[in-house]
Short mmCIF file of C-alpha atoms in Angstrom, two decimals:
data_model
loop_
_atom_site.label_atom_id
_atom_site.label_comp_id
_atom_site.label_asym_id
_atom_site.label_seq_id
_atom_site.Cartn_x
_atom_site.Cartn_y
_atom_site.Cartn_z
CA MET A 1 23.31 -2.70 -5.00
CA THR A 2 23.97 -2.90 -1.32
CA GLU A 3 23.93 -5.62 0.87
CA LEU A 4 20.49 -6.71 1.96
CA VAL A 5 19.26 -8.73 5.03
CA ALA A 6 16.97 -11.51 5.30
CA ALA A 7 13.72 -11.45 3.60
CA GLN A 8 10.71 -11.40 6.34
CA LEU A 9 7.38 -13.04 6.53
CA VAL A 10 4.07 -11.83 8.02
CA VAL A 11 1.27 -13.64 7.87
CA ASN A 12 -2.42 -13.33 8.71
CA SER A 13 -2.32 -8.97 9.36
CA ARG A 14 -5.57 -6.95 9.19
CA MET A 15 -5.92 -5.29 5.03
CA ILE A 16 -7.43 -3.05 2.74
CA TYR A 17 -5.78 -2.36 -0.33
CA PHE A 18 -7.14 -0.72 -3.43
CA GLY A 19 -7.06 1.91 -6.09
CA TRP A 20 -8.32 4.87 -7.74
CA THR A 21 -8.21 7.89 -10.16
CA PRO A 22 -6.44 10.83 -9.07
CA ALA A 23 -8.34 14.21 -8.90
CA ASP A 24 -4.79 15.45 -10.12
CA PRO A 25 -3.09 13.19 -12.70
CA ASP A 26 -0.41 15.70 -13.73
CA ALA A 27 0.38 15.63 -9.71
CA VAL A 28 0.55 12.34 -9.69
CA ALA A 29 2.37 11.95 -12.32
CA ALA A 30 5.43 14.79 -11.48
CA LEU A 31 6.15 11.88 -8.34
CA VAL A 32 7.49 9.62 -10.55
CA PRO A 33 10.66 9.83 -11.29
CA ALA A 34 13.47 9.67 -14.44
CA GLY A 35 12.78 6.31 -15.96
CA LEU A 36 9.35 5.16 -15.23
CA LYS A 37 6.29 5.91 -16.59
CA PRO A 38 3.02 6.30 -14.76
CA THR A 39 -0.45 4.71 -16.43
CA PRO A 40 -2.27 6.23 -18.69
CA ASN A 41 -4.99 7.12 -15.90
CA ARG A 42 -2.64 7.85 -13.49
CA GLN A 43 -4.57 5.68 -10.98
CA VAL A 44 -3.28 5.61 -7.34
CA PHE A 45 -2.82 2.88 -5.18
CA MET A 46 -2.41 2.45 -1.57
CA ASN A 47 -2.46 -0.02 1.34
CA GLN A 48 -3.35 -0.29 4.79
CA TYR A 49 -2.61 -2.62 7.21
CA VAL A 50 -2.13 -4.02 10.67
CA VAL A 51 0.01 -6.59 12.26
CA ASP A 52 -1.39 -7.29 15.69
CA ASP A 53 0.70 -9.76 17.26
CA PRO A 54 4.93 -10.00 17.06
CA GLY A 55 4.23 -13.40 16.06
CA GLN A 56 3.07 -13.44 13.16
CA THR A 57 6.15 -11.93 11.88
CA SER A 58 9.22 -13.31 11.29
CA GLY A 59 11.26 -10.29 13.16
CA PHE A 60 9.63 -7.22 12.26
CA GLY A 61 7.42 -7.66 15.76
CA ALA A 62 4.20 -5.85 15.10
CA TYR A 63 3.19 -2.86 13.39
CA SER A 64 0.98 -1.24 11.24
CA LEU A 65 2.00 0.52 8.04
CA THR A 66 -0.03 2.71 5.54
CA TYR A 67 1.93 3.29 1.92
CA LEU A 68 0.54 5.00 -1.53
CA GLY A 69 1.63 6.08 -4.62
CA PRO A 70 0.95 6.11 -8.15
CA ASP A 71 0.93 2.73 -10.11
CA LEU A 72 3.70 2.44 -13.21
CA SER A 73 3.21 1.25 -17.48
CA GLY A 74 5.91 -1.12 -19.21
CA VAL A 75 6.96 -2.40 -15.54
CA ASP A 76 4.38 -5.11 -14.49
CA ALA A 77 4.45 -7.92 -11.87
CA PRO A 78 5.46 -11.34 -12.88
CA ASP A 79 1.73 -12.19 -13.99
CA GLY A 80 2.83 -9.63 -17.15
CA ILE A 81 -0.73 -7.91 -15.85
CA THR A 82 -0.69 -5.99 -12.50
CA PRO A 83 0.93 -2.59 -12.78
CA GLY A 84 4.01 -1.88 -10.59
CA ARG A 85 4.15 -0.19 -8.14
CA TRP A 86 5.81 3.69 -7.25
CA TRP A 87 5.90 4.03 -3.33
CA THR A 88 5.71 7.80 -2.64
CA HIS A 89 4.43 7.76 1.32
CA TYR A 90 5.16 5.15 3.90
CA PHE A 91 3.69 5.92 6.77
CA ASN A 92 4.97 3.20 9.53
CA SER A 93 4.80 2.82 13.40
CA SER A 94 7.73 0.36 13.68
CA PRO A 95 11.05 1.77 13.96
CA VAL A 96 12.84 -2.25 12.71
CA VAL A 97 10.36 -1.67 9.56
CA ARG A 98 11.16 2.08 8.49
CA ASP A 99 14.67 1.22 9.25
CA TYR A 100 14.05 -2.34 6.94
CA ALA A 101 12.45 -0.23 3.96
CA ALA A 102 14.59 2.48 4.41
CA ALA A 103 17.78 0.73 3.38
CA ARG A 104 15.76 -0.59 0.40
CA GLY A 105 14.65 2.95 -1.04
CA VAL A 106 11.57 3.58 0.75
CA PRO A 107 10.67 6.59 1.68
CA ALA A 108 9.70 5.53 5.10
CA THR A 109 8.53 7.53 8.19
CA ALA A 110 6.71 7.07 11.17
CA GLY A 111 3.05 7.56 11.18
CA THR A 112 -0.18 4.50 12.35
CA THR A 113 -2.39 2.67 11.27
CA SER A 114 -5.94 1.90 12.56
CA ILE A 115 -8.72 -0.60 11.18
CA GLU A 116 -11.29 -0.87 13.14
CA VAL A 117 -14.76 -3.54 11.74
CA ARG A 118 -18.12 -3.04 13.48
CA GLY A 119 -20.89 -4.69 11.67
CA HIS A 120 -20.37 -4.59 8.29
CA ARG A 121 -18.23 -1.55 8.56
CA LEU A 122 -14.59 -0.70 8.37
CA VAL A 123 -12.59 2.03 8.79
CA ALA A 124 -9.19 2.75 8.22
CA THR A 125 -7.62 5.74 9.64
CA THR A 126 -3.97 6.73 8.82
CA GLU A 127 -2.34 8.92 11.14
CA ALA A 128 1.56 10.65 10.27
CA ASP A 129 3.31 12.38 13.42
CA GLY A 130 -0.05 12.39 15.19
CA VAL A 131 -2.76 13.86 12.88
CA PRO A 132 -4.57 12.21 10.74
CA VAL A 133 -4.16 12.43 6.72
CA ILE A 134 -6.56 9.83 5.56
CA ARG A 135 -9.55 7.61 6.07
CA THR A 136 -11.19 5.28 4.02
CA THR A 137 -14.67 4.29 4.94
CA ALA A 138 -16.05 0.09 3.32
CA ARG A 139 -18.31 -2.21 3.29
CA VAL A 140 -17.36 -5.31 3.94
CA GLY A 141 -18.54 -9.00 4.16
CA ARG A 142 -17.20 -12.21 5.88
CA THR A 143 -14.36 -13.73 4.14
CA GLY A 144 -15.53 -17.54 1.89
CA ASP A 145 -13.74 -19.95 -0.21
CA ALA A 146 -11.72 -17.46 -2.03
CA VAL A 147 -8.15 -16.65 -2.52
CA ASN A 148 -5.98 -14.05 -4.04
CA ARG A 149 -2.12 -15.08 -4.62
CA GLY A 150 0.33 -13.85 -7.12
CA GLN A 151 3.14 -11.76 -6.57
CA LEU A 152 3.21 -7.75 -6.67
CA ARG A 153 6.08 -5.73 -7.61
CA TYR A 154 7.39 -2.23 -6.45
CA LEU A 155 9.83 0.26 -7.26
CA THR A 156 12.23 2.23 -5.33
CA LYS A 157 15.87 4.36 -5.47
CA LEU A 158 19.10 3.13 -3.96
CA ASP A 159 21.97 4.97 -4.41
CA GLY A 160 20.92 6.56 -7.86
CA LYS A 161 19.82 2.92 -9.33
CA LEU A 162 16.22 2.10 -9.77
CA ILE A 163 15.53 -1.22 -7.19
CA SER A 164 12.96 -3.88 -8.49
CA GLY A 165 11.51 -6.21 -6.06
CA ASN A 166 8.76 -8.59 -6.20
CA TYR A 167 6.07 -9.65 -3.42
CA PRO A 168 4.56 -12.84 -3.07
CA PHE A 169 1.45 -12.93 -1.19
CA VAL A 170 -1.82 -14.97 -0.36
CA ALA A 171 -4.80 -13.13 0.79
CA ALA A 172 -8.45 -13.75 1.31
CA PRO A 173 -10.72 -11.17 0.64
CA VAL A 174 -14.23 -11.35 1.98
CA ASP A 175 -17.44 -9.90 0.30
CA PRO A 176 -18.86 -7.68 -0.26
CA PHE A 177 -16.85 -5.36 -0.25
CA GLU A 178 -17.05 -1.77 -1.16
CA VAL A 179 -15.37 1.51 -0.67
CA GLU A 180 -17.77 4.01 0.43
CA SER A 181 -15.03 7.17 0.78
CA LEU A 182 -11.79 8.06 0.89
CA GLU A 183 -10.75 11.56 2.50
CA PHE A 184 -7.73 13.04 2.50
CA LEU A 185 -7.76 14.86 5.41
CA ASP A 186 -4.33 17.98 5.73
CA ARG A 187 -4.28 19.87 2.97
CA ASP A 188 -1.28 20.51 4.03
CA HIS A 189 0.23 17.46 3.89
CA PRO A 190 2.65 15.92 0.64
CA VAL A 191 0.35 13.14 0.20
CA TYR A 192 -2.27 15.54 -0.42
CA ALA A 193 -0.96 15.48 -3.83
CA LEU A 194 -2.22 11.85 -4.10
CA ARG A 195 -6.11 12.47 -3.41
CA PRO A 196 -9.51 10.82 -4.83
CA ALA A 197 -11.44 12.27 -8.13
CA ASP A 198 -14.84 13.50 -6.79
CA PRO A 199 -16.74 11.56 -7.01
CA LEU A 200 -14.79 8.43 -6.18
CA GLU A 201 -13.66 5.74 -8.57
CA VAL A 202 -11.74 2.38 -7.11
CA VAL A 203 -10.73 0.64 -9.92
CA TRP A 204 -9.68 -2.75 -8.17
CA GLY A 205 -9.43 -3.46 -4.59
CA PHE A 206 -10.30 -5.98 -1.80
CA TYR A 207 -10.02 -6.35 2.09
CA SER A 208 -8.50 -9.30 4.10
CA PRO A 209 -9.03 -9.90 7.85
CA ARG A 210 -6.11 -12.95 6.69
CA SER A 211 -3.51 -11.04 4.11
CA SER A 212 0.21 -12.78 4.26
CA PHE A 213 3.29 -11.82 2.19
CA ALA A 214 7.14 -11.70 2.06
CA TYR A 215 9.15 -8.38 2.75
CA PRO A 216 10.77 -8.00 0.24
CA GLY A 217 10.94 -10.80 -2.30
CA GLY A 218 13.60 -10.94 -5.26
CA GLU A 219 15.46 -8.29 -5.72
CA SER A 220 16.93 -6.81 -9.18
CA VAL A 221 18.61 -3.52 -10.87
CA LEU A 222 16.16 -2.21 -13.11
CA ASP A 223 17.69 -1.71 -16.40
#
């Protein structure tokens, strides 16, 4: 495993994070590498978030990001419940963050994410090469006293080895929260393989205007 640089801290990002069942389960399964297994329902995760100010990070600066991919079986997060996750797409606006992620085997490419909230309506749009490829519309409420906390587990491949990373997080979710639509806008883009089933079936999710996490946490080579 290559030498790793210091971990980074991000605080109070605006984040919508959820999962769904896909329209083409076989296409999703085909994106999972040998040595890993997708979940039985081939569910997909996606995180769209924005870091508005350089003061919210320990060294990354301001940036926006959308990442997504299949959930995995048999490599759960430290809580023993949340599935580990395999990145297939990672659209990041910052060259600094893209370089940092790519050094860990993340498929980092250029892209931007915007999140607009007007009243109770949230619209998150992901662009690649200046072209919108994903748009999420959700109904959101206000943050209360609830706090989501824990650690997520992401898998990457580096120098021919599978790398497991734990990512601690703390987020204040809004209530209510409901994903009303999820649109994959470009049939010719590879990310279209992860589009949702119709009707949309969201299996978990939240929106938080104050989501904080370490990036990355502990990492190890997967046996």
